[in-house]
Amino acid sequence: MTVTATSVGQSDPMPPQAAPSAWRRWLVRLVPAAAAALSGLLLYVSFPPRTLWWLALPAFAVFALLLRGRSWKVGLGLGYLFGLGFLLPLLVWTGVEVGPGPWIALAVIEAVFVALVGAGVAAVSKLPGWPVWAAALWTAGEAARARVPFSGFPWGKIAFGQADGVFLPLAALGGTPVLGFAVVLCGFGLYELARVSLEARRTGTVRRVAAAVGALGVTVPLVAAVAARPLVSDTAEDGTATVAVVQGNVPRLGLDFNSQRRAVLDYHARETERLAAAVDAGRAERPDIVLWPENSSDIDPFTNADARAVIDRAARAIGAPVSVGAVVGKDGKLLNEQVLWDPAKGPVDTYDKRQIQPFGEYLPLRSLVGAINDEWTSMVRQDFSRGTAPGVFTMAGTGVGLVTCYEAAFDWAVRDTVTDGAQLISVPSNNATFGRSEMTHQQLAMSRVRAVEHSRTVTVPVTSGVSAIIMPDGTVSQKTGMFVADSLVQEVPLRSSRTPATRLGVLPEVALVLVAAGGLGWAAGTGVRGRTRR
């Protein structure tokens, strides 16, 4: 049988151009997907403990590059990848002691909100002034994420990555929504400027309206931040108070520290007594106010006489009122409570944590979670109950607002302590569960933003670090190391004036959500459709 050239060619299973064409199609799909995930990772790198706040701007510029002109479906997918790139590394601390399952599940769920924002940004990206609509959509996504599911999870709001940034004064103007909106708008404005500039070089024609939109998107947030700078002050308005922040440390890292509850209480009492000895010897200033962390007494001092005696002895030694973090059983309820302990009278006031942590302090969907992994249900054997009123202790004549740990992420939980009379704010926390992860640094950055937002000194007493004293201008004046026993003593300014952010409350956020809704409505009404990129 003779084999001809034609028969050989016909038997070739792959046409010469098939493979390159297939590879090109895959690259067209993979490159934007990879860029979306990497730009989300870039946004994560802008967050504490790093001080690279400015990286948020190129992260959002790349996000805009990927979404502008796309269909909403493509925007949904790219937004989801951007969200995973950001949230997976940001929230890795949630799996330090319980494994990767809860961490990955949390990031996967929270990234859905970012995906929806991506779809919205793609939809409005062809509207005039699109950076404004798009930035407002990001704020709307954060607003939703802070409320649902299970009362929300605001961790990772853009504002919380800006404690070292030039935009920080905007927190005093309109709170975290305005601060975050300004950062996102500036990032989108940078992309628009770059796009118009490259187009002008290619065509020789400048699109003036688009150039103006990009320029305003960059300059307006920066000018507004400079203009808001006079709102930031650390001047004392109501005199000063000397505060002591006590970090007693824990016997060991992780969830197992709970089995050493008495040791944790003893450590904090011992550190307070050590401070009292230093005061008596003239080596430290005598405090007016002493602040212990959350869970510094996981033994209920109202039912355990031994625990009560330990706290009494420490309070008498230091000779000042002490705010003690305790786990308290009351009328069949389990409460995460701050107890105001007078050195002469004992416990005189309490504050019950209101924003309790799902899957940490209570277990939603308990039967479903137990069916997946019964070990998780054993970690939260009894659900904590919620408090109902803001906590403001009167300590040595000073109004001290209590915002317990997780509550610092929620705008309302901080604001209503100030509107209820707080002249300084304390954020007692327990980070021992999360080891040496970035969690404590992320939470410290939140407290710095809150200090500027409400123009109050903020103290952060933590069981195992990083404890800190933060001035009303957001600067950290003192801080401890991690997993060491230490105490911080400082005279701090007391303030009672209210910033615009405090007075306005939720209104700036509502306004930006309405802007986002208006942009989506306009896009839907005009039939704006994304083009398919080739």
Short mmCIF file of C-alpha atoms in Angstrom, two decimals:
data_model
loop_
_atom_site.label_atom_id
_atom_site.label_comp_id
_atom_site.label_asym_id
_atom_site.label_seq_id
_atom_site.Cartn_x
_atom_site.Cartn_y
_atom_site.Cartn_z
CA MET A 1 0.00 0.00 0.00
CA THR A 2 1.37 3.38 -0.97
CA VAL A 3 1.08 6.19 1.54
CA THR A 4 0.62 9.54 -0.14
CA ALA A 5 1.33 12.97 1.27
CA THR A 6 -2.37 13.66 1.23
CA SER A 7 -3.20 10.61 3.32
CA VAL A 8 -0.54 11.52 5.87
CA GLY A 9 -1.96 15.04 6.19
CA GLN A 10 -5.51 13.75 6.58
CA SER A 11 -4.45 11.39 9.34
CA ASP A 12 -2.94 14.26 11.43
CA PRO A 13 -5.31 14.53 14.49
CA MET A 14 -4.57 18.20 15.26
CA PRO A 15 -4.81 21.01 12.68
CA PRO A 16 -1.73 23.25 12.81
CA GLN A 17 -3.58 26.29 14.22
CA ALA A 18 -5.83 24.52 16.73
CA ALA A 19 -3.45 24.39 19.70
CA PRO A 20 -2.23 28.01 19.53
CA SER A 21 -5.80 29.23 19.14
CA ALA A 22 -6.94 27.24 22.17
CA TRP A 23 -4.04 28.54 24.25
CA ARG A 24 -4.90 32.12 23.30
CA ARG A 25 -8.48 31.62 24.38
CA TRP A 26 -7.34 30.21 27.72
CA LEU A 27 -4.88 33.05 28.24
CA VAL A 28 -7.59 35.61 27.53
CA ARG A 29 -9.55 34.05 30.39
CA LEU A 30 -6.74 33.26 32.80
CA VAL A 31 -4.82 36.53 32.72
CA PRO A 32 -7.72 38.69 34.01
CA ALA A 33 -8.58 36.03 36.60
CA ALA A 34 -5.00 35.90 37.87
CA ALA A 35 -4.76 39.70 37.84
CA ALA A 36 -7.97 39.96 39.89
CA ALA A 37 -6.65 37.57 42.56
CA LEU A 38 -3.24 39.28 42.66
CA SER A 39 -4.75 42.77 42.96
CA GLY A 40 -6.81 41.47 45.89
CA LEU A 41 -3.58 40.17 47.41
CA LEU A 42 -2.04 43.62 46.87
CA LEU A 43 -4.93 45.13 48.83
CA TYR A 44 -4.23 42.68 51.67
CA VAL A 45 -0.56 43.74 51.73
CA SER A 46 -1.72 47.34 52.33
CA PHE A 47 -3.20 46.28 55.72
CA PRO A 48 -1.43 46.12 59.12
CA PRO A 49 0.97 45.07 60.47
CA ARG A 50 2.53 46.56 57.35
CA THR A 51 2.37 50.33 56.89
CA LEU A 52 1.94 50.13 53.11
CA TRP A 53 -1.49 51.82 53.15
CA TRP A 54 -0.87 53.41 49.74
CA LEU A 55 -0.90 50.01 48.01
CA ALA A 56 -4.69 50.12 48.27
CA LEU A 57 -4.66 52.71 45.46
CA PRO A 58 -2.95 50.59 42.76
CA ALA A 59 -4.99 47.58 43.95
CA PHE A 60 -8.22 49.40 43.12
CA ALA A 61 -6.73 50.86 39.94
CA VAL A 62 -6.06 47.32 38.67
CA PHE A 63 -9.52 46.24 39.83
CA ALA A 64 -10.99 49.06 37.72
CA LEU A 65 -8.85 48.07 34.73
CA LEU A 66 -10.24 44.55 34.91
CA LEU A 67 -13.89 45.56 35.31
CA ARG A 68 -14.41 48.60 33.12
CA GLY A 69 -16.50 47.72 30.10
CA ARG A 70 -17.10 44.13 31.19
CA SER A 71 -20.47 42.43 31.45
CA TRP A 72 -21.90 42.13 34.93
CA LYS A 73 -21.39 38.36 34.81
CA VAL A 74 -17.68 38.74 34.15
CA GLY A 75 -17.58 41.41 36.87
CA LEU A 76 -19.16 38.94 39.28
CA GLY A 77 -16.46 36.35 38.66
CA LEU A 78 -13.53 38.76 38.71
CA GLY A 79 -14.92 40.45 41.81
CA TYR A 80 -15.09 37.09 43.56
CA LEU A 81 -11.46 36.35 42.74
CA PHE A 82 -10.45 39.83 43.94
CA GLY A 83 -12.34 39.17 47.19
CA LEU A 84 -10.65 35.81 47.71
CA GLY A 85 -7.22 37.30 47.00
CA PHE A 86 -7.90 39.91 49.68
CA LEU A 87 -9.82 37.99 52.35
CA LEU A 88 -8.10 34.59 52.37
CA PRO A 89 -4.77 35.96 53.63
CA LEU A 90 -6.41 38.72 55.71
CA LEU A 91 -8.50 36.26 57.72
CA VAL A 92 -6.03 33.39 58.03
CA TRP A 93 -5.88 34.04 61.79
CA THR A 94 -9.43 32.68 62.17
CA GLY A 95 -8.08 29.19 61.53
CA VAL A 96 -5.07 29.34 63.85
CA GLU A 97 -6.59 27.01 66.46
CA VAL A 98 -9.60 25.46 64.71
CA GLY A 99 -8.04 24.47 61.40
CA PRO A 100 -8.51 25.70 57.84
CA GLY A 101 -12.19 24.75 57.49
CA PRO A 102 -13.78 27.75 59.27
CA TRP A 103 -11.17 30.15 57.84
CA ILE A 104 -11.80 29.10 54.23
CA ALA A 105 -15.57 29.01 54.73
CA LEU A 106 -15.56 32.54 56.16
CA ALA A 107 -13.45 33.94 53.30
CA VAL A 108 -15.52 32.13 50.66
CA ILE A 109 -18.75 33.56 52.08
CA GLU A 110 -17.45 37.10 52.63
CA ALA A 111 -15.99 37.19 49.09
CA VAL A 112 -19.55 36.89 47.75
CA PHE A 113 -20.14 40.51 48.81
CA VAL A 114 -17.06 41.59 46.86
CA ALA A 115 -18.30 39.59 43.86
CA LEU A 116 -21.59 41.49 43.92
CA VAL A 117 -19.67 44.77 44.08
CA GLY A 118 -17.63 43.63 41.07
CA ALA A 119 -20.81 42.97 39.11
CA GLY A 120 -22.12 46.42 40.05
CA VAL A 121 -18.87 48.18 39.15
CA ALA A 122 -18.89 46.53 35.73
CA ALA A 123 -22.50 47.65 35.23
CA VAL A 124 -21.83 51.33 36.05
CA SER A 125 -18.38 51.51 34.45
CA LYS A 126 -19.65 53.09 31.22
CA LEU A 127 -21.65 55.81 32.95
CA PRO A 128 -20.38 59.41 33.06
CA GLY A 129 -18.46 59.91 36.31
CA TRP A 130 -18.25 56.14 36.82
CA PRO A 131 -15.54 56.24 39.55
CA VAL A 132 -18.02 57.91 41.93
CA TRP A 133 -20.73 55.31 41.34
CA ALA A 134 -18.20 52.49 41.55
CA ALA A 135 -16.61 53.70 44.81
CA ALA A 136 -20.07 54.14 46.35
CA LEU A 137 -20.85 50.55 45.37
CA TRP A 138 -17.82 49.38 47.32
CA THR A 139 -19.11 51.26 50.37
CA ALA A 140 -22.55 49.69 49.89
CA GLY A 141 -20.92 46.26 49.80
CA GLU A 142 -19.11 46.97 53.07
CA ALA A 143 -22.37 48.20 54.60
CA ALA A 144 -24.08 44.93 53.68
CA ARG A 145 -21.15 42.85 54.89
CA ALA A 146 -21.26 44.64 58.25
CA ARG A 147 -24.86 43.54 58.80
CA VAL A 148 -25.44 40.08 57.32
CA PRO A 149 -25.26 37.20 57.92
CA PHE A 150 -25.31 36.68 61.69
CA SER A 151 -25.21 40.43 62.46
CA GLY A 152 -22.38 41.00 59.98
CA PHE A 153 -18.60 40.83 59.80
CA PRO A 154 -17.01 44.25 59.03
CA TRP A 155 -13.43 42.98 59.39
CA GLY A 156 -11.40 44.17 56.41
CA LYS A 157 -13.20 47.46 55.79
CA ILE A 158 -10.89 49.61 53.67
CA ALA A 159 -10.80 52.26 56.39
CA PHE A 160 -9.10 49.83 58.78
CA GLY A 161 -6.06 49.64 56.51
CA GLN A 162 -5.54 53.42 56.56
CA ALA A 163 -4.41 54.10 60.14
CA ASP A 164 -1.02 55.31 58.84
CA GLY A 165 -2.34 56.97 55.69
CA VAL A 166 -2.91 60.53 54.51
CA PHE A 167 -6.66 59.93 54.25
CA LEU A 168 -7.11 59.17 57.99
CA PRO A 169 -8.54 62.62 58.95
CA LEU A 170 -11.60 61.80 56.84
CA ALA A 171 -12.62 59.37 59.60
CA ALA A 172 -13.44 62.41 61.75
CA LEU A 173 -15.51 63.87 58.92
CA GLY A 174 -17.72 60.93 58.01
CA GLY A 175 -16.47 57.83 59.77
CA THR A 176 -15.25 54.63 58.18
CA PRO A 177 -17.66 54.83 55.20
CA VAL A 178 -16.31 58.18 54.04
CA LEU A 179 -12.69 57.20 54.69
CA GLY A 180 -13.07 53.97 52.73
CA PHE A 181 -14.99 55.67 49.92
CA ALA A 182 -12.22 58.24 49.49
CA VAL A 183 -9.52 55.57 49.18
CA VAL A 184 -11.48 53.54 46.62
CA LEU A 185 -12.42 56.65 44.64
CA CYS A 186 -8.79 57.72 44.50
CA GLY A 187 -7.77 54.29 43.21
CA PHE A 188 -10.43 54.34 40.51
CA GLY A 189 -9.50 57.93 39.64
CA LEU A 190 -5.86 56.87 39.18
CA TYR A 191 -6.93 54.23 36.69
CA GLU A 192 -9.10 56.70 34.77
CA LEU A 193 -6.23 59.19 34.54
CA ALA A 194 -3.87 56.49 33.29
CA ARG A 195 -6.41 55.24 30.76
CA VAL A 196 -7.07 58.70 29.33
CA SER A 197 -3.34 59.47 29.19
CA LEU A 198 -2.51 56.27 27.29
CA GLU A 199 -5.39 56.85 24.91
CA ALA A 200 -4.19 60.40 24.25
CA ARG A 201 -0.69 59.17 23.43
CA ARG A 202 -2.14 56.61 21.03
CA THR A 203 -4.70 58.82 19.29
CA GLY A 204 -3.37 62.31 19.88
CA THR A 205 -6.77 63.33 21.29
CA VAL A 206 -7.51 64.09 24.94
CA ARG A 207 -10.96 63.22 26.21
CA ARG A 208 -11.36 66.20 28.48
CA VAL A 209 -14.42 65.07 30.42
CA ALA A 210 -12.91 61.68 31.21
CA ALA A 211 -9.60 63.36 32.14
CA ALA A 212 -11.45 65.73 34.47
CA VAL A 213 -13.30 62.82 36.10
CA GLY A 214 -10.02 61.01 36.73
CA ALA A 215 -8.29 64.12 38.05
CA LEU A 216 -11.16 64.94 40.38
CA GLY A 217 -11.31 61.33 41.57
CA VAL A 218 -7.71 61.65 42.72
CA THR A 219 -7.59 65.24 43.96
CA VAL A 220 -10.92 65.59 45.75
CA PRO A 221 -10.19 62.83 48.33
CA LEU A 222 -6.70 64.22 48.94
CA VAL A 223 -7.91 67.81 49.28
CA ALA A 224 -10.76 66.68 51.54
CA ALA A 225 -8.28 64.81 53.77
CA VAL A 226 -6.14 67.94 54.09
CA ALA A 227 -9.22 70.06 54.79
CA ALA A 228 -10.35 67.61 57.51
CA ARG A 229 -6.99 67.79 59.30
CA PRO A 230 -8.17 70.53 61.75
CA LEU A 231 -10.78 68.06 63.03
CA VAL A 232 -7.95 65.91 64.41
CA SER A 233 -6.62 67.05 67.79
CA ASP A 234 -5.15 65.59 70.94
CA THR A 235 -5.72 68.72 73.03
CA ALA A 236 -7.32 68.09 76.44
CA GLU A 237 -10.79 69.62 76.70
CA ASP A 238 -11.82 68.21 80.10
CA GLY A 239 -8.48 67.95 81.80
CA THR A 240 -6.48 64.73 81.90
CA ALA A 241 -6.53 61.35 83.58
CA THR A 242 -3.72 58.94 84.31
CA VAL A 243 -4.61 55.52 82.98
CA ALA A 244 -2.96 52.16 83.56
CA VAL A 245 -3.38 49.43 80.95
CA VAL A 246 -2.57 46.02 82.45
CA GLN A 247 -1.49 43.05 80.34
CA GLY A 248 -1.06 40.04 82.59
CA ASN A 249 -0.29 37.49 79.83
CA VAL A 250 -1.54 33.88 79.67
CA PRO A 251 0.10 30.54 80.56
CA ARG A 252 0.14 29.33 76.95
CA LEU A 253 -1.08 30.27 73.48
CA GLY A 254 -4.25 29.09 71.79
CA LEU A 255 -7.66 27.87 72.87
CA ASP A 256 -6.13 25.79 75.65
CA PHE A 257 -5.41 28.93 77.66
CA ASN A 258 -9.06 28.70 78.78
CA SER A 259 -8.22 25.63 80.84
CA GLN A 260 -5.87 27.83 82.87
CA ARG A 261 -8.50 30.40 83.87
CA ARG A 262 -7.27 30.81 87.42
CA ALA A 263 -3.72 31.35 86.20
CA VAL A 264 -4.88 34.13 83.86
CA LEU A 265 -6.64 35.89 86.73
CA ASP A 266 -3.61 35.49 88.96
CA TYR A 267 -1.32 36.89 86.25
CA HIS A 268 -3.38 40.07 85.93
CA ALA A 269 -3.66 40.52 89.67
CA ARG A 270 0.09 39.95 90.02
CA GLU A 271 0.94 42.52 87.33
CA THR A 272 -1.40 45.05 88.98
CA GLU A 273 0.27 44.45 92.35
CA ARG A 274 3.70 44.78 90.74
CA LEU A 275 2.59 48.13 89.30
CA ALA A 276 1.29 49.18 92.74
CA ALA A 277 4.70 48.42 94.24
CA ALA A 278 6.37 50.51 91.54
CA VAL A 279 3.97 53.40 92.30
CA ASP A 280 4.68 53.15 96.02
CA ALA A 281 8.41 53.17 95.30
CA GLY A 282 8.06 56.25 93.09
CA ARG A 283 9.04 54.42 89.90
CA ALA A 284 5.63 54.85 88.25
CA GLU A 285 2.89 57.47 88.32
CA ARG A 286 -0.18 56.61 90.37
CA PRO A 287 -3.09 55.85 87.99
CA ASP A 288 -6.58 57.26 88.34
CA ILE A 289 -8.03 54.44 86.22
CA VAL A 290 -6.90 50.81 85.79
CA LEU A 291 -8.04 48.78 82.79
CA TRP A 292 -7.85 44.99 82.55
CA PRO A 293 -8.53 43.01 79.35
CA GLU A 294 -11.47 40.93 78.27
CA ASN A 295 -11.39 37.47 79.92
CA SER A 296 -8.90 38.59 82.57
CA SER A 297 -11.18 36.75 85.01
CA ASP A 298 -12.95 33.85 83.33
CA ILE A 299 -13.85 32.73 86.84
CA ASP A 300 -17.11 34.42 87.85
CA PRO A 301 -16.20 36.73 90.76
CA PHE A 302 -19.86 37.04 91.76
CA THR A 303 -20.12 33.35 92.58
CA ASN A 304 -16.51 32.45 93.36
CA ALA A 305 -15.30 33.97 96.63
CA ASP A 306 -11.67 33.13 95.87
CA ALA A 307 -11.71 35.01 92.56
CA ARG A 308 -13.42 37.95 94.23
CA ALA A 309 -10.72 38.05 96.91
CA VAL A 310 -7.94 38.08 94.28
CA ILE A 311 -9.50 41.04 92.44
CA ASP A 312 -10.24 42.87 95.69
CA ARG A 313 -6.64 42.54 96.80
CA ALA A 314 -5.30 43.86 93.49
CA ALA A 315 -7.74 46.82 93.44
CA ARG A 316 -6.86 47.78 97.01
CA ALA A 317 -3.16 47.53 96.24
CA ILE A 318 -3.35 49.93 93.29
CA GLY A 319 -5.89 52.17 95.06
CA ALA A 320 -7.91 52.97 91.91
CA PRO A 321 -11.07 51.68 90.21
CA VAL A 322 -10.40 48.71 87.93
CA SER A 323 -12.39 47.58 84.90
CA VAL A 324 -12.23 43.78 84.97
CA GLY A 325 -13.15 41.50 82.06
CA ALA A 326 -15.12 38.57 83.43
CA VAL A 327 -17.26 35.67 82.26
CA VAL A 328 -20.39 35.86 84.38
CA GLY A 329 -23.40 33.60 84.80
CA LYS A 330 -26.57 35.50 85.60
CA ASP A 331 -30.17 34.22 85.61
CA GLY A 332 -29.18 31.25 83.50
CA LYS A 333 -27.39 33.46 80.95
CA LEU A 334 -23.69 33.50 80.14
CA LEU A 335 -22.31 37.03 79.72
CA ASN A 336 -19.03 38.50 78.54
CA GLU A 337 -18.93 41.30 81.07
CA GLN A 338 -16.81 44.24 82.12
CA VAL A 339 -17.09 44.81 85.85
CA LEU A 340 -16.25 48.15 87.47
CA TRP A 341 -14.38 47.24 90.65
CA ASP A 342 -14.04 49.92 93.30
CA PRO A 343 -11.08 49.39 95.68
CA ALA A 344 -13.31 50.05 98.69
CA LYS A 345 -16.80 48.91 97.58
CA GLY A 346 -16.03 46.04 95.23
CA PRO A 347 -18.15 45.61 92.06
CA VAL A 348 -20.35 48.67 91.47
CA ASP A 349 -21.28 48.57 87.75
CA THR A 350 -21.24 46.21 84.77
CA TYR A 351 -21.29 46.27 80.99
CA ASP A 352 -22.39 43.23 78.98
CA LYS A 353 -20.89 42.81 75.52
CA ARG A 354 -23.56 43.44 72.89
CA GLN A 355 -21.97 42.41 69.60
CA ILE A 356 -20.97 38.85 70.34
CA GLN A 357 -18.94 36.82 67.87
CA PRO A 358 -20.71 34.10 65.87
CA PHE A 359 -18.96 30.71 66.03
CA GLY A 360 -16.79 32.09 68.86
CA GLU A 361 -19.21 33.27 71.56
CA TYR A 362 -22.36 31.72 70.16
CA LEU A 363 -23.00 29.05 67.56
CA PRO A 364 -25.55 29.76 64.83
CA LEU A 365 -26.98 26.71 63.08
CA ARG A 366 -25.75 24.56 65.93
CA SER A 367 -27.32 21.30 64.70
CA LEU A 368 -25.92 21.78 61.18
CA VAL A 369 -22.46 22.66 62.47
CA GLY A 370 -22.53 19.65 64.77
CA ALA A 371 -23.41 17.38 61.87
CA ILE A 372 -20.36 18.66 59.97
CA ASN A 373 -17.91 18.54 62.89
CA ASP A 374 -19.00 17.83 66.45
CA GLU A 375 -15.67 19.14 67.79
CA TRP A 376 -16.74 22.68 66.80
CA THR A 377 -19.90 22.44 68.92
CA SER A 378 -17.83 21.37 71.93
CA MET A 379 -15.79 24.58 71.65
CA VAL A 380 -18.95 26.65 72.21
CA ARG A 381 -20.87 24.51 74.67
CA GLN A 382 -23.12 27.36 75.84
CA ASP A 383 -24.01 30.46 73.85
CA PHE A 384 -23.25 33.85 75.34
CA SER A 385 -26.17 36.27 75.67
CA ARG A 386 -26.09 39.84 74.36
CA GLY A 387 -26.10 42.98 76.45
CA THR A 388 -28.66 45.65 75.65
CA ALA A 389 -27.17 49.01 76.65
CA PRO A 390 -23.95 50.90 75.88
CA GLY A 391 -21.30 50.74 78.58
CA VAL A 392 -19.86 53.93 80.05
CA PHE A 393 -18.21 53.56 83.45
CA THR A 394 -17.62 56.58 85.66
CA MET A 395 -14.07 55.98 86.88
CA ALA A 396 -12.49 58.66 89.06
CA GLY A 397 -14.92 61.19 87.58
CA THR A 398 -14.11 60.21 83.97
CA GLY A 399 -16.56 58.69 81.51
CA VAL A 400 -14.88 55.56 80.11
CA GLY A 401 -16.64 53.93 77.15
CA LEU A 402 -16.36 50.14 76.89
CA VAL A 403 -16.06 48.50 73.48
CA THR A 404 -15.20 44.84 74.01
CA CYS A 405 -12.85 43.31 71.43
CA TYR A 406 -14.93 42.30 68.35
CA GLU A 407 -17.23 45.28 68.90
CA ALA A 408 -14.49 47.67 67.75
CA ALA A 409 -15.18 46.59 64.15
CA PHE A 410 -18.77 47.89 64.32
CA ASP A 411 -19.39 51.60 63.82
CA TRP A 412 -22.49 51.79 66.00
CA ALA A 413 -20.93 49.95 68.96
CA VAL A 414 -18.17 52.55 69.28
CA ARG A 415 -20.22 55.64 68.46
CA ASP A 416 -22.92 55.14 71.07
CA THR A 417 -20.40 55.03 73.91
CA VAL A 418 -19.34 58.56 72.86
CA THR A 419 -22.91 59.83 72.51
CA ASP A 420 -23.55 58.30 75.95
CA GLY A 421 -20.81 60.41 77.55
CA ALA A 422 -17.48 58.65 77.06
CA GLN A 423 -14.48 60.99 77.40
CA LEU A 424 -12.09 58.17 76.55
CA ILE A 425 -12.65 54.73 75.11
CA SER A 426 -11.31 51.35 76.25
CA VAL A 427 -11.22 48.32 73.95
CA PRO A 428 -10.53 45.37 76.29
CA SER A 429 -9.63 42.34 74.20
CA ASN A 430 -8.42 38.77 74.36
CA ASN A 431 -6.22 37.75 71.43
CA ALA A 432 -4.51 34.75 73.06
CA THR A 433 -6.68 32.40 71.01
CA PHE A 434 -5.06 33.66 67.80
CA GLY A 435 -1.43 33.22 68.82
CA ARG A 436 1.09 35.48 67.11
CA SER A 437 -1.06 36.07 64.04
CA GLU A 438 -1.80 39.45 62.45
CA MET A 439 -5.17 39.65 64.19
CA THR A 440 -3.97 41.79 67.09
CA HIS A 441 -2.30 44.28 64.71
CA GLN A 442 -5.44 44.52 62.58
CA GLN A 443 -7.52 45.18 65.67
CA LEU A 444 -5.06 47.80 66.93
CA ALA A 445 -5.40 49.61 63.59
CA MET A 446 -9.19 49.64 64.03
CA SER A 447 -8.79 51.30 67.40
CA ARG A 448 -6.49 53.95 65.88
CA VAL A 449 -9.15 54.76 63.29
CA ARG A 450 -11.80 54.94 66.04
CA ALA A 451 -9.63 57.37 68.01
CA VAL A 452 -9.62 59.81 65.08
CA GLU A 453 -13.23 59.13 64.15
CA HIS A 454 -14.50 60.23 67.57
CA SER A 455 -11.53 62.33 68.76
CA ARG A 456 -11.00 60.27 71.91
CA THR A 457 -8.04 58.64 73.59
CA VAL A 458 -8.39 54.90 73.08
CA THR A 459 -6.81 52.32 75.38
CA VAL A 460 -6.41 48.71 74.29
CA PRO A 461 -5.82 46.34 77.24
CA VAL A 462 -5.17 42.83 75.86
CA THR A 463 -4.48 39.60 77.72
CA SER A 464 -1.39 38.73 75.68
CA GLY A 465 -0.60 41.74 73.42
CA VAL A 466 -0.40 44.05 71.68
CA SER A 467 -1.81 46.35 74.39
CA ALA A 468 -1.60 50.07 73.64
CA ILE A 469 -2.50 53.65 74.48
CA ILE A 470 -3.66 55.65 71.46
CA MET A 471 -3.97 59.42 71.33
CA PRO A 472 -7.05 61.12 69.82
CA ASP A 473 -5.02 61.84 66.67
CA GLY A 474 -4.50 58.12 66.10
CA THR A 475 -0.85 57.92 67.16
CA VAL A 476 0.24 55.03 69.38
CA SER A 477 2.02 56.59 72.34
CA GLN A 478 2.84 53.32 74.12
CA LYS A 479 2.45 49.63 73.37
CA THR A 480 3.52 46.28 74.78
CA GLY A 481 5.07 43.25 73.17
CA MET A 482 3.18 40.01 72.65
CA PHE A 483 2.96 37.28 75.29
CA VAL A 484 4.70 39.26 78.00
CA ALA A 485 3.39 40.62 81.29
CA ASP A 486 3.51 44.42 81.24
CA SER A 487 1.64 47.57 82.14
CA LEU A 488 1.39 50.98 80.49
CA VAL A 489 0.84 54.13 82.55
CA GLN A 490 0.23 57.52 80.99
CA GLU A 491 -1.54 60.81 81.51
CA VAL A 492 -3.99 61.17 78.62
CA PRO A 493 -6.25 63.99 77.39
CA LEU A 494 -9.98 63.82 78.05
CA ARG A 495 -12.33 65.18 75.38
CA SER A 496 -16.07 65.75 75.16
CA SER A 497 -16.59 67.54 71.82
CA ARG A 498 -18.14 65.54 69.01
CA THR A 499 -16.68 65.22 65.54
CA PRO A 500 -18.92 65.50 62.46
CA ALA A 501 -18.63 61.71 62.17
CA THR A 502 -19.98 61.27 65.71
CA ARG A 503 -22.82 63.69 65.12
CA LEU A 504 -23.80 62.30 61.71
CA GLY A 505 -23.67 58.65 62.70
CA VAL A 506 -24.97 56.38 59.95
CA LEU A 507 -26.05 59.20 57.59
CA PRO A 508 -22.87 59.31 55.44
CA GLU A 509 -23.12 55.57 54.88
CA VAL A 510 -26.79 55.83 53.96
CA ALA A 511 -26.02 58.65 51.52
CA LEU A 512 -23.30 56.60 49.79
CA VAL A 513 -25.55 53.55 49.57
CA LEU A 514 -28.18 55.74 47.89
CA VAL A 515 -25.55 57.00 45.45
CA ALA A 516 -24.66 53.40 44.63
CA ALA A 517 -28.32 52.53 44.12
CA GLY A 518 -28.73 55.57 41.88
CA GLY A 519 -25.80 54.48 39.73
CA LEU A 520 -27.18 50.97 39.33
CA GLY A 521 -30.60 52.36 38.52
CA TRP A 522 -29.14 54.68 35.90
CA ALA A 523 -27.14 51.85 34.33
CA ALA A 524 -30.21 49.61 34.21
CA GLY A 525 -32.45 52.39 32.88
CA THR A 526 -30.14 53.37 30.04
CA GLY A 527 -29.40 49.78 29.07
CA VAL A 528 -25.64 50.16 29.51
CA ARG A 529 -24.02 46.88 28.59
CA GLY A 530 -20.47 45.73 28.91
CA ARG A 531 -18.43 44.81 25.90
CA THR A 532 -16.53 41.58 25.58
CA ARG A 533 -12.79 42.20 25.54
CA ARG A 534 -10.72 40.46 22.93
#
